[in-house]
mmCIF file of C-alpha atoms in Angstrom:
data_model
loop_
_atom_site.group_PDB
_atom_site.id
_atom_site.type_symbol
_atom_site.label_atom_id
_atom_site.label_comp_id
_atom_site.label_asym_id
_atom_site.label_seq_id
_atom_site.Cartn_x
_atom_site.Cartn_y
_atom_site.Cartn_z
ATOM 1 C CA UNK A 59 157.918 98.413 101.414
ATOM 2 C CA UNK A 60 155.717 101.149 99.942
ATOM 3 C CA UNK A 61 154.751 98.912 97.014
ATOM 4 C CA UNK A 62 153.664 96.145 99.389
ATOM 5 C CA UNK A 63 151.501 98.581 101.350
ATOM 6 C CA UNK A 64 149.943 99.897 98.125
ATOM 7 C CA UNK A 65 149.111 96.366 96.977
ATOM 8 C CA UNK A 66 147.509 95.556 100.344
ATOM 9 C CA UNK A 67 145.391 98.728 100.226
ATOM 10 C CA UNK A 68 144.252 98.046 96.647
ATOM 11 C CA UNK A 69 143.342 94.448 97.506
ATOM 12 C CA UNK A 70 141.463 95.564 100.626
ATOM 13 C CA UNK A 71 139.451 98.141 98.668
ATOM 14 C CA UNK A 72 138.660 95.559 95.978
ATOM 15 C CA UNK A 73 137.560 93.043 98.622
ATOM 16 C CA UNK A 74 135.282 95.586 100.313
ATOM 17 C CA UNK A 75 133.742 96.491 96.944
ATOM 18 C CA UNK A 76 133.123 92.844 96.017
ATOM 19 C CA UNK A 77 131.655 91.948 99.417
ATOM 20 C CA UNK A 78 129.465 95.068 99.285
ATOM 21 C CA UNK A 79 128.114 94.122 95.866
ATOM 22 C CA UNK A 80 127.312 90.612 97.082
ATOM 23 C CA UNK A 81 125.658 91.672 100.346
ATOM 24 C CA UNK A 82 123.896 94.758 98.950
ATOM 25 C CA UNK A 83 122.890 93.986 95.364
ATOM 26 C CA UNK A 84 121.619 96.850 93.253
ATOM 27 C CA UNK A 85 117.867 96.587 92.678
ATOM 28 C CA UNK A 86 117.365 96.741 88.922
ATOM 29 C CA UNK A 87 113.636 97.356 89.511
ATOM 30 C CA UNK A 88 114.206 100.542 91.513
ATOM 31 C CA UNK A 89 113.314 103.830 89.886
ATOM 32 C CA UNK A 90 114.716 107.243 90.745
ATOM 33 C CA UNK A 91 112.391 110.173 91.388
ATOM 34 C CA UNK A 92 113.545 111.855 88.165
ATOM 35 C CA UNK A 93 112.781 108.720 86.155
ATOM 36 C CA UNK A 94 109.387 108.411 87.824
ATOM 37 C CA UNK A 95 108.382 111.952 86.887
ATOM 38 C CA UNK A 96 109.314 111.272 83.257
ATOM 39 C CA UNK A 97 107.667 107.886 82.724
ATOM 40 C CA UNK A 98 105.009 107.632 85.427
ATOM 41 C CA UNK A 99 101.449 108.850 84.846
ATOM 42 C CA UNK A 100 99.179 110.668 87.297
ATOM 43 C CA UNK A 101 95.981 109.126 88.628
ATOM 44 C CA UNK A 102 93.567 109.359 91.526
ATOM 45 C CA UNK A 103 93.561 106.542 94.045
ATOM 46 C CA UNK A 104 91.178 105.488 96.791
ATOM 47 C CA UNK A 105 92.796 104.350 100.043
ATOM 48 C CA UNK A 106 91.142 101.041 100.945
ATOM 49 C CA UNK A 107 93.326 99.881 103.852
ATOM 50 C CA UNK A 108 96.199 101.184 105.973
ATOM 51 C CA UNK A 109 98.759 99.136 107.883
ATOM 52 C CA UNK A 110 101.328 100.748 110.185
ATOM 53 C CA UNK A 111 104.668 99.093 109.449
ATOM 54 C CA UNK A 112 106.895 101.140 111.758
ATOM 55 C CA UNK A 113 107.970 104.446 113.253
ATOM 56 C CA UNK A 114 111.204 106.276 112.474
ATOM 57 C CA UNK A 115 112.368 109.673 113.810
ATOM 58 C CA UNK A 116 109.000 111.429 113.883
ATOM 59 C CA UNK A 117 107.528 109.647 110.885
ATOM 60 C CA UNK A 118 105.185 106.715 110.572
ATOM 61 C CA UNK A 119 105.854 104.061 107.943
ATOM 62 C CA UNK A 120 102.616 102.920 106.337
ATOM 63 C CA UNK A 121 101.538 100.331 103.839
ATOM 64 C CA UNK A 122 98.650 101.829 101.870
ATOM 65 C CA UNK A 123 96.389 99.513 99.926
ATOM 66 C CA UNK A 124 94.785 101.576 97.174
ATOM 67 C CA UNK A 125 92.600 101.289 94.123
ATOM 68 C CA UNK A 126 94.120 103.369 91.330
ATOM 69 C CA UNK A 127 91.863 104.998 88.726
ATOM 70 C CA UNK A 128 93.980 105.798 85.648
ATOM 71 C CA UNK A 129 92.517 107.745 82.757
ATOM 72 C CA UNK A 130 91.561 105.561 79.791
ATOM 73 C CA UNK A 131 92.441 102.322 81.622
ATOM 74 C CA UNK A 132 90.779 99.902 83.986
ATOM 75 C CA UNK A 133 91.217 100.554 87.725
ATOM 76 C CA UNK A 134 93.756 98.372 89.495
ATOM 77 C CA UNK A 135 94.781 97.594 93.067
ATOM 78 C CA UNK A 136 98.239 98.459 94.343
ATOM 79 C CA UNK A 137 100.275 98.888 97.515
ATOM 80 C CA UNK A 138 102.364 101.909 98.495
ATOM 81 C CA UNK A 139 105.070 101.812 101.140
ATOM 82 C CA UNK A 140 105.591 105.390 102.351
ATOM 83 C CA UNK A 141 106.660 107.356 105.424
ATOM 84 C CA UNK A 142 104.442 110.193 106.644
ATOM 85 C CA UNK A 143 104.704 112.797 109.378
ATOM 86 C CA UNK A 144 102.195 112.440 112.236
ATOM 87 C CA UNK A 145 99.829 115.129 110.840
ATOM 88 C CA UNK A 146 99.937 113.539 107.386
ATOM 89 C CA UNK A 147 99.392 110.019 108.746
ATOM 90 C CA UNK A 148 96.362 111.277 110.697
ATOM 91 C CA UNK A 149 94.718 112.327 107.397
ATOM 92 C CA UNK A 150 95.033 108.833 105.975
ATOM 93 C CA UNK A 151 91.922 106.779 106.607
ATOM 94 C CA UNK A 152 90.155 104.291 104.359
ATOM 95 C CA UNK A 153 88.016 106.192 101.873
ATOM 96 C CA UNK A 154 90.411 109.123 101.412
ATOM 97 C CA UNK A 155 91.341 110.021 97.833
ATOM 98 C CA UNK A 156 94.993 110.674 97.046
ATOM 99 C CA UNK A 157 96.914 111.521 93.914
ATOM 100 C CA UNK A 158 99.521 108.998 92.808
ATOM 101 C CA UNK A 159 101.912 108.405 89.946
ATOM 102 C CA UNK A 160 102.158 104.914 88.496
ATOM 103 C CA UNK A 161 104.257 103.091 85.927
ATOM 104 C CA UNK A 162 101.955 102.156 83.015
ATOM 105 C CA UNK A 163 104.204 99.179 82.244
ATOM 106 C CA UNK A 164 104.290 97.894 85.833
ATOM 107 C CA UNK A 165 101.293 98.626 88.051
ATOM 108 C CA UNK A 166 103.189 97.495 91.149
ATOM 109 C CA UNK A 167 105.203 100.737 90.978
ATOM 110 C CA UNK A 168 102.985 103.429 92.502
ATOM 111 C CA UNK A 169 104.165 106.607 94.252
ATOM 112 C CA UNK A 170 102.238 108.904 96.599
ATOM 113 C CA UNK A 171 101.990 112.505 95.315
ATOM 114 C CA UNK A 172 99.484 114.409 97.482
ATOM 115 C CA UNK A 173 96.213 114.342 99.337
ATOM 116 C CA UNK A 174 93.031 115.225 97.454
ATOM 117 C CA UNK A 175 89.755 116.256 99.107
ATOM 118 C CA UNK A 176 86.766 116.250 96.751
ATOM 119 C CA UNK A 177 87.991 118.371 93.843
ATOM 120 C CA UNK A 178 90.182 120.607 95.995
ATOM 121 C CA UNK A 179 93.770 119.885 96.843
ATOM 122 C CA UNK A 180 94.251 120.737 100.514
ATOM 123 C CA UNK A 181 97.695 119.357 101.231
ATOM 124 C CA UNK A 182 100.739 119.017 99.043
ATOM 125 C CA UNK A 183 103.809 117.183 100.280
#
């Protein structure tokens, strides 16, 4: 009887694992924060457009359209999907400069770092 119960439990766990892998596939394109800090490069970016995509527990989800200005490379356009607190979201208007990190091998991977005002950093997240 105990062996039958053990087999049922093992099969149930295996089934849950397999169904989970099918329904929630691992994104091979995702990058952890640690990986980003190692391979991504810093650049300034100009916010060109902002789209509110949602609200979640005191934060506002935004899609930022930016023009990134990397050193020694041509500028490129990118999109950032980030969540900001209300005071942070209020600072984001078209024309604001921000600091970002980007993947030199894949310009679609851009991360928000902090706000920049002229040459002075006035807000770090």
